[in-house]
Short mmCIF file of C-alpha atoms in Angstrom, two decimals:
data_model
loop_
_atom_site.label_atom_id
_atom_site.label_comp_id
_atom_site.label_asym_id
_atom_site.label_seq_id
_atom_site.Cartn_x
_atom_site.Cartn_y
_atom_site.Cartn_z
CA UNK A 155 91.27 98.88 261.82
CA UNK A 156 88.89 97.97 259.01
CA UNK A 157 89.53 94.82 257.01
CA UNK A 158 88.20 93.69 253.66
CA UNK A 159 86.56 90.62 255.20
CA UNK A 160 84.73 92.65 257.87
CA UNK A 161 83.40 95.03 255.26
CA UNK A 162 82.24 92.12 253.11
CA UNK A 163 80.34 90.57 256.00
CA UNK A 164 78.85 93.97 256.86
CA UNK A 165 77.51 94.20 253.30
CA UNK A 166 76.05 90.70 253.62
CA UNK A 167 74.35 91.73 256.86
CA UNK A 168 72.98 94.92 255.28
CA UNK A 169 71.55 92.93 252.37
CA UNK A 170 69.85 90.46 254.72
CA UNK A 171 68.37 93.25 256.82
CA UNK A 172 67.13 94.97 253.66
CA UNK A 173 65.20 91.97 252.36
CA UNK A 174 63.75 91.38 255.83
CA UNK A 175 62.16 94.85 256.06
CA UNK A 176 60.40 94.79 252.68
CA UNK A 177 57.14 93.41 254.17
CA UNK A 178 56.86 96.66 256.12
CA UNK A 179 56.60 98.77 252.97
CA UNK A 180 55.08 96.46 250.30
CA UNK A 181 51.65 95.01 249.70
CA UNK A 182 50.94 91.31 249.18
CA UNK A 183 51.17 91.43 245.38
CA UNK A 184 54.65 92.97 245.36
CA UNK A 185 55.81 90.71 248.17
CA UNK A 186 54.90 87.68 246.09
CA UNK A 187 56.72 89.11 243.09
CA UNK A 188 59.79 89.99 245.17
CA UNK A 189 59.78 86.50 246.68
CA UNK A 190 60.17 85.10 243.15
CA UNK A 191 63.08 87.46 242.53
CA UNK A 192 64.75 86.25 245.74
CA UNK A 193 64.41 82.68 244.46
CA UNK A 194 66.21 83.76 241.30
CA UNK A 195 68.87 85.30 243.56
CA UNK A 196 69.39 81.83 244.99
CA UNK A 197 69.90 80.56 241.45
CA UNK A 198 72.52 83.26 241.01
CA UNK A 199 74.37 81.82 244.02
CA UNK A 200 74.24 78.35 242.45
CA UNK A 201 75.72 79.65 239.19
CA UNK A 202 78.43 81.57 241.04
CA UNK A 203 79.53 78.43 242.88
CA UNK A 204 79.64 76.38 239.71
CA UNK A 205 80.98 78.93 237.24
CA UNK A 206 82.74 81.56 239.31
CA UNK A 207 84.47 79.35 241.88
CA UNK A 208 84.66 75.93 240.22
CA UNK A 209 85.17 77.23 236.68
CA UNK A 210 82.37 74.97 235.38
CA UNK A 211 80.08 76.82 232.97
CA UNK A 212 76.87 74.84 233.37
CA UNK A 213 74.34 75.69 230.66
CA UNK A 214 71.87 73.19 232.07
CA UNK A 215 71.25 74.64 235.51
CA UNK A 216 67.57 74.69 234.66
CA UNK A 217 67.60 70.89 234.86
CA UNK A 218 68.31 70.97 238.59
CA UNK A 219 65.89 73.84 239.17
CA UNK A 220 63.17 72.02 237.24
CA UNK A 221 63.84 68.71 238.99
CA UNK A 222 63.39 70.29 242.41
CA UNK A 223 60.29 72.15 241.24
CA UNK A 224 58.57 69.09 239.79
CA UNK A 225 59.27 66.88 242.79
CA UNK A 226 57.49 69.22 245.21
CA UNK A 227 54.83 70.16 242.65
CA UNK A 228 53.83 66.50 242.35
CA UNK A 229 53.11 66.33 246.08
CA UNK A 230 51.27 69.65 246.10
CA UNK A 231 49.25 68.58 243.05
CA UNK A 232 48.00 65.52 244.94
CA UNK A 233 47.12 67.80 247.88
CA UNK A 234 44.94 70.09 245.75
CA UNK A 235 41.15 69.98 245.73
CA UNK A 236 41.09 69.14 242.00
CA UNK A 237 42.95 65.90 242.70
CA UNK A 238 40.47 64.91 245.40
CA UNK A 239 37.40 65.23 243.17
CA UNK A 240 38.04 62.58 240.54
CA UNK A 241 35.77 59.83 241.86
CA UNK A 242 38.42 58.04 243.91
CA UNK A 243 39.02 57.70 247.64
CA UNK A 244 42.64 58.74 247.08
CA UNK A 245 43.87 61.77 245.12
CA UNK A 246 44.32 61.47 241.36
CA UNK A 247 45.65 64.38 239.22
CA UNK A 248 42.89 65.74 237.02
CA UNK A 249 45.01 65.70 233.86
CA UNK A 250 45.51 61.93 234.23
CA UNK A 251 41.77 61.49 233.99
CA UNK A 252 41.67 63.67 230.87
CA UNK A 253 44.42 61.57 229.24
CA UNK A 254 43.17 58.19 230.45
CA UNK A 255 41.97 55.50 228.07
CA UNK A 256 38.21 54.78 228.07
CA UNK A 257 37.30 52.41 230.89
CA UNK A 258 40.58 52.90 232.76
CA UNK A 259 40.41 52.48 236.52
CA UNK A 260 40.39 55.83 238.36
CA UNK A 261 43.18 54.92 240.73
CA UNK A 262 46.65 56.43 241.00
CA UNK A 263 48.19 52.97 240.85
CA UNK A 264 46.85 52.08 237.44
CA UNK A 265 45.10 54.92 235.62
CA UNK A 266 47.99 54.77 233.13
CA UNK A 267 51.17 52.74 232.73
CA UNK A 268 53.42 55.06 234.75
CA UNK A 269 50.97 56.66 237.19
CA UNK A 270 52.27 54.43 240.00
CA UNK A 271 55.34 56.68 240.12
CA UNK A 272 53.13 59.28 241.82
CA UNK A 273 52.15 57.03 244.74
CA UNK A 274 55.00 58.05 247.14
CA UNK A 275 54.28 61.72 246.45
CA UNK A 276 51.07 61.51 248.45
CA UNK A 277 53.40 62.51 251.29
CA UNK A 278 54.50 66.14 250.99
CA UNK A 279 57.78 65.40 252.73
CA UNK A 280 58.64 62.72 250.20
CA UNK A 281 58.34 65.42 247.55
CA UNK A 282 60.57 67.73 249.60
CA UNK A 283 63.18 64.99 250.07
CA UNK A 284 63.18 64.09 246.38
CA UNK A 285 63.40 67.77 245.45
CA UNK A 286 66.76 67.86 247.21
CA UNK A 287 68.02 64.36 246.48
CA UNK A 288 67.26 64.08 242.76
CA UNK A 289 69.23 67.19 241.62
CA UNK A 290 72.20 66.14 243.75
CA UNK A 291 72.05 62.59 242.41
CA UNK A 292 71.93 63.76 238.80
CA UNK A 293 74.81 66.18 239.38
CA UNK A 294 76.88 63.55 241.22
CA UNK A 295 76.48 60.95 238.47
CA UNK A 296 77.11 63.47 235.70
CA UNK A 297 80.06 65.04 237.50
CA UNK A 298 81.65 61.69 238.31
CA UNK A 299 81.57 60.70 234.64
CA UNK A 300 82.57 64.04 233.13
CA UNK A 301 85.29 65.14 235.55
CA UNK A 302 86.88 61.70 235.93
CA UNK A 303 87.35 61.71 232.17
CA UNK A 304 88.95 65.18 232.45
CA UNK A 305 86.34 66.81 230.26
CA UNK A 306 86.43 70.56 230.80
CA UNK A 307 85.72 73.94 229.29
CA UNK A 308 83.16 74.30 226.53
CA UNK A 309 82.63 70.54 226.36
CA UNK A 310 81.05 70.52 229.83
CA UNK A 311 78.76 73.34 228.71
CA UNK A 312 77.70 71.35 225.63
CA UNK A 313 77.01 68.21 227.67
CA UNK A 314 74.89 70.03 230.26
CA UNK A 315 73.08 71.91 227.50
CA UNK A 316 72.24 68.67 225.68
CA UNK A 317 71.12 66.98 228.91
CA UNK A 318 68.67 69.69 229.91
CA UNK A 319 67.14 69.72 226.42
CA UNK A 320 66.83 65.93 226.48
CA UNK A 321 65.05 65.92 229.84
CA UNK A 322 62.75 68.73 228.69
CA UNK A 323 61.69 66.68 225.66
CA UNK A 324 61.05 63.66 227.88
CA UNK A 325 58.91 65.73 230.26
CA UNK A 326 56.86 67.07 227.37
CA UNK A 327 56.44 63.68 225.66
CA UNK A 328 55.32 62.03 228.91
CA UNK A 329 51.98 63.84 228.67
CA UNK A 330 49.91 61.28 230.68
CA UNK A 331 52.35 61.48 233.61
CA UNK A 332 53.63 65.07 233.58
CA UNK A 333 50.86 66.93 231.73
CA UNK A 334 53.35 67.80 229.00
CA UNK A 335 53.56 71.43 227.87
CA UNK A 336 50.93 72.50 230.40
CA UNK A 337 53.02 71.49 233.41
CA UNK A 338 51.53 71.06 236.86
CA UNK A 339 48.98 73.68 237.90
CA UNK A 340 46.20 74.03 240.49
CA UNK A 341 48.55 73.04 243.26
CA UNK A 342 47.77 72.88 246.96
CA UNK A 343 49.56 75.07 249.47
CA UNK A 344 52.76 73.99 251.19
CA UNK A 345 52.18 73.01 254.82
CA UNK A 346 54.61 73.22 257.71
CA UNK A 347 53.54 72.29 261.23
CA UNK A 348 49.87 72.68 260.36
CA UNK A 349 50.40 76.15 258.83
CA UNK A 350 49.55 76.63 255.16
CA UNK A 351 51.77 78.98 253.19
CA UNK A 352 49.49 81.14 251.09
CA UNK A 353 51.80 82.54 248.36
CA UNK A 354 50.54 86.08 249.06
CA UNK A 355 51.00 86.28 252.81
CA UNK A 356 53.99 87.63 254.73
CA UNK A 357 55.05 84.25 256.23
CA UNK A 358 55.54 82.88 252.70
CA UNK A 359 57.81 85.81 251.86
CA UNK A 360 59.82 85.27 255.02
CA UNK A 361 60.16 81.56 254.18
CA UNK A 362 61.90 82.60 250.96
CA UNK A 363 63.90 85.45 252.51
CA UNK A 364 65.20 83.36 255.41
CA UNK A 365 66.04 80.48 253.08
CA UNK A 366 68.00 82.81 250.81
CA UNK A 367 69.84 84.33 253.78
CA UNK A 368 70.85 80.91 255.09
CA UNK A 369 72.00 79.70 251.67
CA UNK A 370 73.89 82.96 251.09
CA UNK A 371 75.82 82.74 254.37
CA UNK A 372 76.52 79.00 254.07
CA UNK A 373 77.77 79.40 250.50
CA UNK A 374 80.12 82.20 251.56
CA UNK A 375 81.44 80.14 254.47
CA UNK A 376 81.91 77.16 252.15
CA UNK A 377 84.11 79.03 249.67
CA UNK A 378 86.22 80.32 252.56
CA UNK A 379 87.02 76.80 253.76
CA UNK A 380 90.14 74.90 252.73
CA UNK A 381 88.06 73.02 250.16
CA UNK A 382 86.90 76.31 248.67
CA UNK A 383 90.46 77.61 248.37
CA UNK A 384 91.58 74.36 246.74
CA UNK A 385 88.65 74.57 244.32
CA UNK A 386 89.72 78.04 243.22
CA UNK A 387 93.28 76.75 242.72
CA UNK A 388 91.84 73.95 240.55
CA UNK A 389 89.87 76.51 238.58
CA UNK A 390 93.02 78.52 237.89
CA UNK A 391 95.33 75.58 237.08
CA UNK A 392 94.06 72.00 237.17
CA UNK A 393 97.39 70.43 236.21
CA UNK A 394 99.26 72.12 239.04
CA UNK A 395 96.58 71.04 241.51
CA UNK A 396 96.93 67.42 240.32
CA UNK A 397 100.71 67.68 240.64
CA UNK A 398 100.28 68.80 244.26
CA UNK A 399 98.25 65.65 244.96
CA UNK A 400 94.67 66.99 245.08
CA UNK A 401 91.82 64.83 243.80
CA UNK A 402 90.58 67.33 241.23
CA UNK A 403 87.49 65.38 240.03
CA UNK A 404 86.32 64.86 243.63
CA UNK A 405 86.40 68.59 244.41
CA UNK A 406 84.72 69.50 241.12
CA UNK A 407 81.99 66.90 241.58
CA UNK A 408 81.32 67.99 245.16
CA UNK A 409 80.85 71.66 244.31
CA UNK A 410 78.90 70.79 241.18
CA UNK A 411 76.52 68.77 243.38
CA UNK A 412 76.26 71.59 245.93
CA UNK A 413 75.33 73.98 243.13
CA UNK A 414 72.66 71.51 242.00
CA UNK A 415 71.36 71.21 245.56
CA UNK A 416 70.90 74.99 245.79
CA UNK A 417 69.18 75.09 242.39
CA UNK A 418 66.84 72.24 243.35
CA UNK A 419 65.98 73.96 246.62
CA UNK A 420 65.29 77.17 244.70
CA UNK A 421 62.98 75.23 242.39
CA UNK A 422 60.91 73.99 245.33
CA UNK A 423 60.64 77.48 246.79
CA UNK A 424 59.54 78.85 243.43
CA UNK A 425 56.72 76.32 243.28
CA UNK A 426 55.53 77.45 246.72
CA UNK A 427 55.19 81.10 245.68
CA UNK A 428 54.16 80.62 242.04
CA UNK A 429 51.88 77.58 242.39
CA UNK A 430 52.96 75.84 239.21
CA UNK A 431 55.78 73.81 237.64
CA UNK A 432 56.45 73.97 233.92
CA UNK A 433 58.82 72.50 231.29
CA UNK A 434 59.84 76.10 230.60
CA UNK A 435 62.05 75.78 233.69
CA UNK A 436 64.21 73.53 231.51
CA UNK A 437 64.30 75.80 228.49
CA UNK A 438 67.77 76.57 227.22
CA UNK A 439 66.99 80.29 227.31
CA UNK A 440 66.24 80.13 231.03
CA UNK A 441 69.55 78.40 231.83
CA UNK A 442 71.48 80.93 229.75
CA UNK A 443 69.62 83.76 231.47
CA UNK A 444 70.97 82.50 234.80
CA UNK A 445 74.50 82.87 233.40
CA UNK A 446 73.67 86.46 232.42
CA UNK A 447 72.51 87.18 235.97
CA UNK A 448 75.79 85.92 237.39
CA UNK A 449 77.88 87.77 234.81
CA UNK A 450 76.17 91.09 235.51
CA UNK A 451 76.34 90.71 239.27
CA UNK A 452 79.81 89.22 239.30
CA UNK A 453 80.35 85.50 238.87
CA UNK A 454 83.24 85.43 241.34
CA UNK A 455 81.07 86.88 244.10
CA UNK A 456 78.35 84.94 245.92
CA UNK A 457 76.45 88.07 246.93
CA UNK A 458 77.16 89.81 243.64
CA UNK A 459 75.59 87.02 241.58
CA UNK A 460 72.61 87.00 243.94
CA UNK A 461 72.06 90.75 243.65
CA UNK A 462 72.61 90.60 239.89
CA UNK A 463 69.81 88.05 239.52
CA UNK A 464 67.42 90.12 241.62
CA UNK A 465 68.23 93.41 239.87
CA UNK A 466 67.99 92.00 236.35
CA UNK A 467 64.59 90.47 237.08
CA UNK A 468 63.31 93.65 238.70
CA UNK A 469 64.49 95.72 235.74
CA UNK A 470 63.04 93.21 233.26
CA UNK A 471 59.64 93.28 234.96
CA UNK A 472 59.58 97.08 235.18
CA UNK A 473 60.69 97.69 231.60
CA UNK A 474 58.42 95.01 230.11
CA UNK A 475 55.41 96.59 231.83
CA UNK A 476 56.29 100.13 230.79
CA UNK A 477 54.34 101.49 227.84
CA UNK A 478 56.67 102.07 224.92
CA UNK A 479 59.21 99.46 226.03
CA UNK A 480 56.99 96.37 226.10
CA UNK A 481 58.29 95.17 222.74
CA UNK A 482 61.93 96.13 223.24
CA UNK A 483 62.60 95.13 226.85
CA UNK A 484 64.65 92.05 225.89
CA UNK A 485 66.86 94.19 223.70
CA UNK A 486 67.34 96.62 226.58
CA UNK A 487 68.37 93.83 228.95
CA UNK A 488 70.71 92.47 226.28
CA UNK A 489 72.29 95.91 225.89
CA UNK A 490 72.81 96.13 229.67
CA UNK A 491 74.55 92.75 229.57
CA UNK A 492 76.83 93.77 226.70
CA UNK A 493 77.81 97.02 228.42
CA UNK A 494 78.60 95.20 231.66
CA UNK A 495 80.75 92.63 229.87
CA UNK A 496 82.64 95.36 227.99
CA UNK A 497 83.17 97.84 230.80
CA UNK A 498 82.68 95.78 233.98
CA UNK A 499 84.14 92.33 233.18
CA UNK A 500 83.98 91.38 236.87
CA UNK A 501 80.41 92.58 237.15
CA UNK A 502 78.87 94.90 239.70
CA UNK A 503 80.65 93.05 242.50
CA UNK A 504 84.04 93.71 240.88
CA UNK A 505 83.35 97.45 240.84
CA UNK A 506 82.20 97.32 244.47
CA UNK A 507 85.34 95.43 245.51
CA UNK A 508 87.55 98.04 243.83
CA UNK A 509 85.77 100.82 245.71
CA UNK A 510 86.09 98.92 249.00
CA UNK A 511 89.82 98.35 248.41
CA UNK A 512 90.34 102.06 247.85
CA UNK A 513 88.39 102.87 251.00
CA UNK A 514 90.39 100.38 253.08
CA UNK A 515 93.67 101.66 251.63
CA UNK A 516 92.81 105.22 252.67
CA UNK A 517 91.86 104.17 256.19
CA UNK A 518 94.96 102.00 256.67
CA UNK A 519 97.97 103.94 257.99
CA UNK A 520 101.05 103.92 255.77
CA UNK A 521 103.72 101.70 257.20
CA UNK A 522 107.22 102.03 255.80
CA UNK A 523 109.58 99.09 256.43
CA UNK A 524 112.45 100.15 258.67
CA UNK A 525 115.87 98.50 259.11
CA UNK A 526 116.60 97.53 262.67
CA UNK A 527 120.19 96.60 263.60
CA UNK A 528 120.93 94.61 266.75
CA UNK A 529 124.59 93.75 267.12
CA UNK A 530 125.73 91.67 264.18
CA UNK A 531 122.22 90.82 263.00
CA UNK A 532 119.62 92.91 261.21
CA UNK A 533 116.02 92.34 260.25
CA UNK A 534 113.15 94.13 258.54
CA UNK A 535 110.26 95.11 260.72
CA UNK A 536 107.07 96.97 259.96
#
C-alpha cells in the first residue's frame, strides 16, 4: 500500500536523479549557470527551515550567504596569480596595493592597518572553516539574544533586515580590506585533493549537485526528528510549548543557526562556480528575493522551496534574455509571485501535496468500522 511518506521520498529521489543527469545533455556554459541555480535552491532550503518550520521570517539571510562567500573568497583571492605578482614573497591582494599609502610595505601583515586579518586565509581550509563557523556564530549570538527576550514576528524581520544592511555598509566602507563596492574578483580555483575545480567543468557541477542532494536529505530528516516536530509545535503556539516544558528559545536558536549554516555553505559554493564575492550578496533585495523563492515553491516544504528557487531563477534568466521582455522581466516575476500568493498560498508544493493526497486516497481501500461483540464486551475494529 502506498503511503504519503514513501511518495515524498520517491519525489526526492526523482529530483536528485534529475539534477545528476543534466551533464549528459548540457554544455559547459549551461552547466555553470545551472550550478548557480542549484546553489540558490540550497538557499531556498535555508529559508524553508527558518520561515516555514521555525516561523522565523529572516529578511537578512543574505548576511549568512555573504559571510560564507567572503570567507572562502578571501582564501581563493590569495591563491590567485594576481595576488602572487605584487612584489612580495607571499601573496598580497592587488586591490590592497592600489589602496595603499605611498611608501607602505608590500606585505600582508602591514600594507594597511587591518590587512593582518587576511594572514590566516593563506590556507584554503581556514577559509572553508570560517565560511561555516562565522554564519553559525552570528546566528547563534543573534538568536540567543532575540529569542531569549521573546522577540518574535515582524520584529525579528526588522532586526535581521537592519543587521544585514549594517554589515553591508561596513563591508563597503572597509575599502582597503574588502575592496568595497567592487568585491573580491580574480579568484583562484578551489582545490580538493590536488584537483582544481574549474567552474565550467563537470566535476564542479557535481560538487554543487551532490552538496545540494546531501543538504536536501539531511534537512528533510532533521524536520522529521522529535526536535523538528517540537519546532513546528512552537511555530504554531509558543505559549503552549512553554507550558509543556520545552525550551522554546533553544529550539529556535538551534534551527536558526542550522539555516545560517546552510546559507553560509551555499555562499561558499557560489564563489566556487561564479569566481567572485560581492556586497550585493547582502543587498536587502536579494534577501527578500529568497523569501519569494520559498513562498512560490512552498515555505513549508524543503523540496518545494528548493525547486521554487531553481524555477524562479531559470524563468528570470530566460525572460530577461528574451527580446521584448528584457525591460519588463521583473514585473513578470512579480506578477507570478502575486498570482501564487493569491491562488496557491501554500506554493507549488501545497498543490503537489493535495494531488498526492487524492492519489493516495484513491489507492487506499475503503475501510468501514465494524462493531464486534464478544460476550459482554464490544469494541470497534477496522
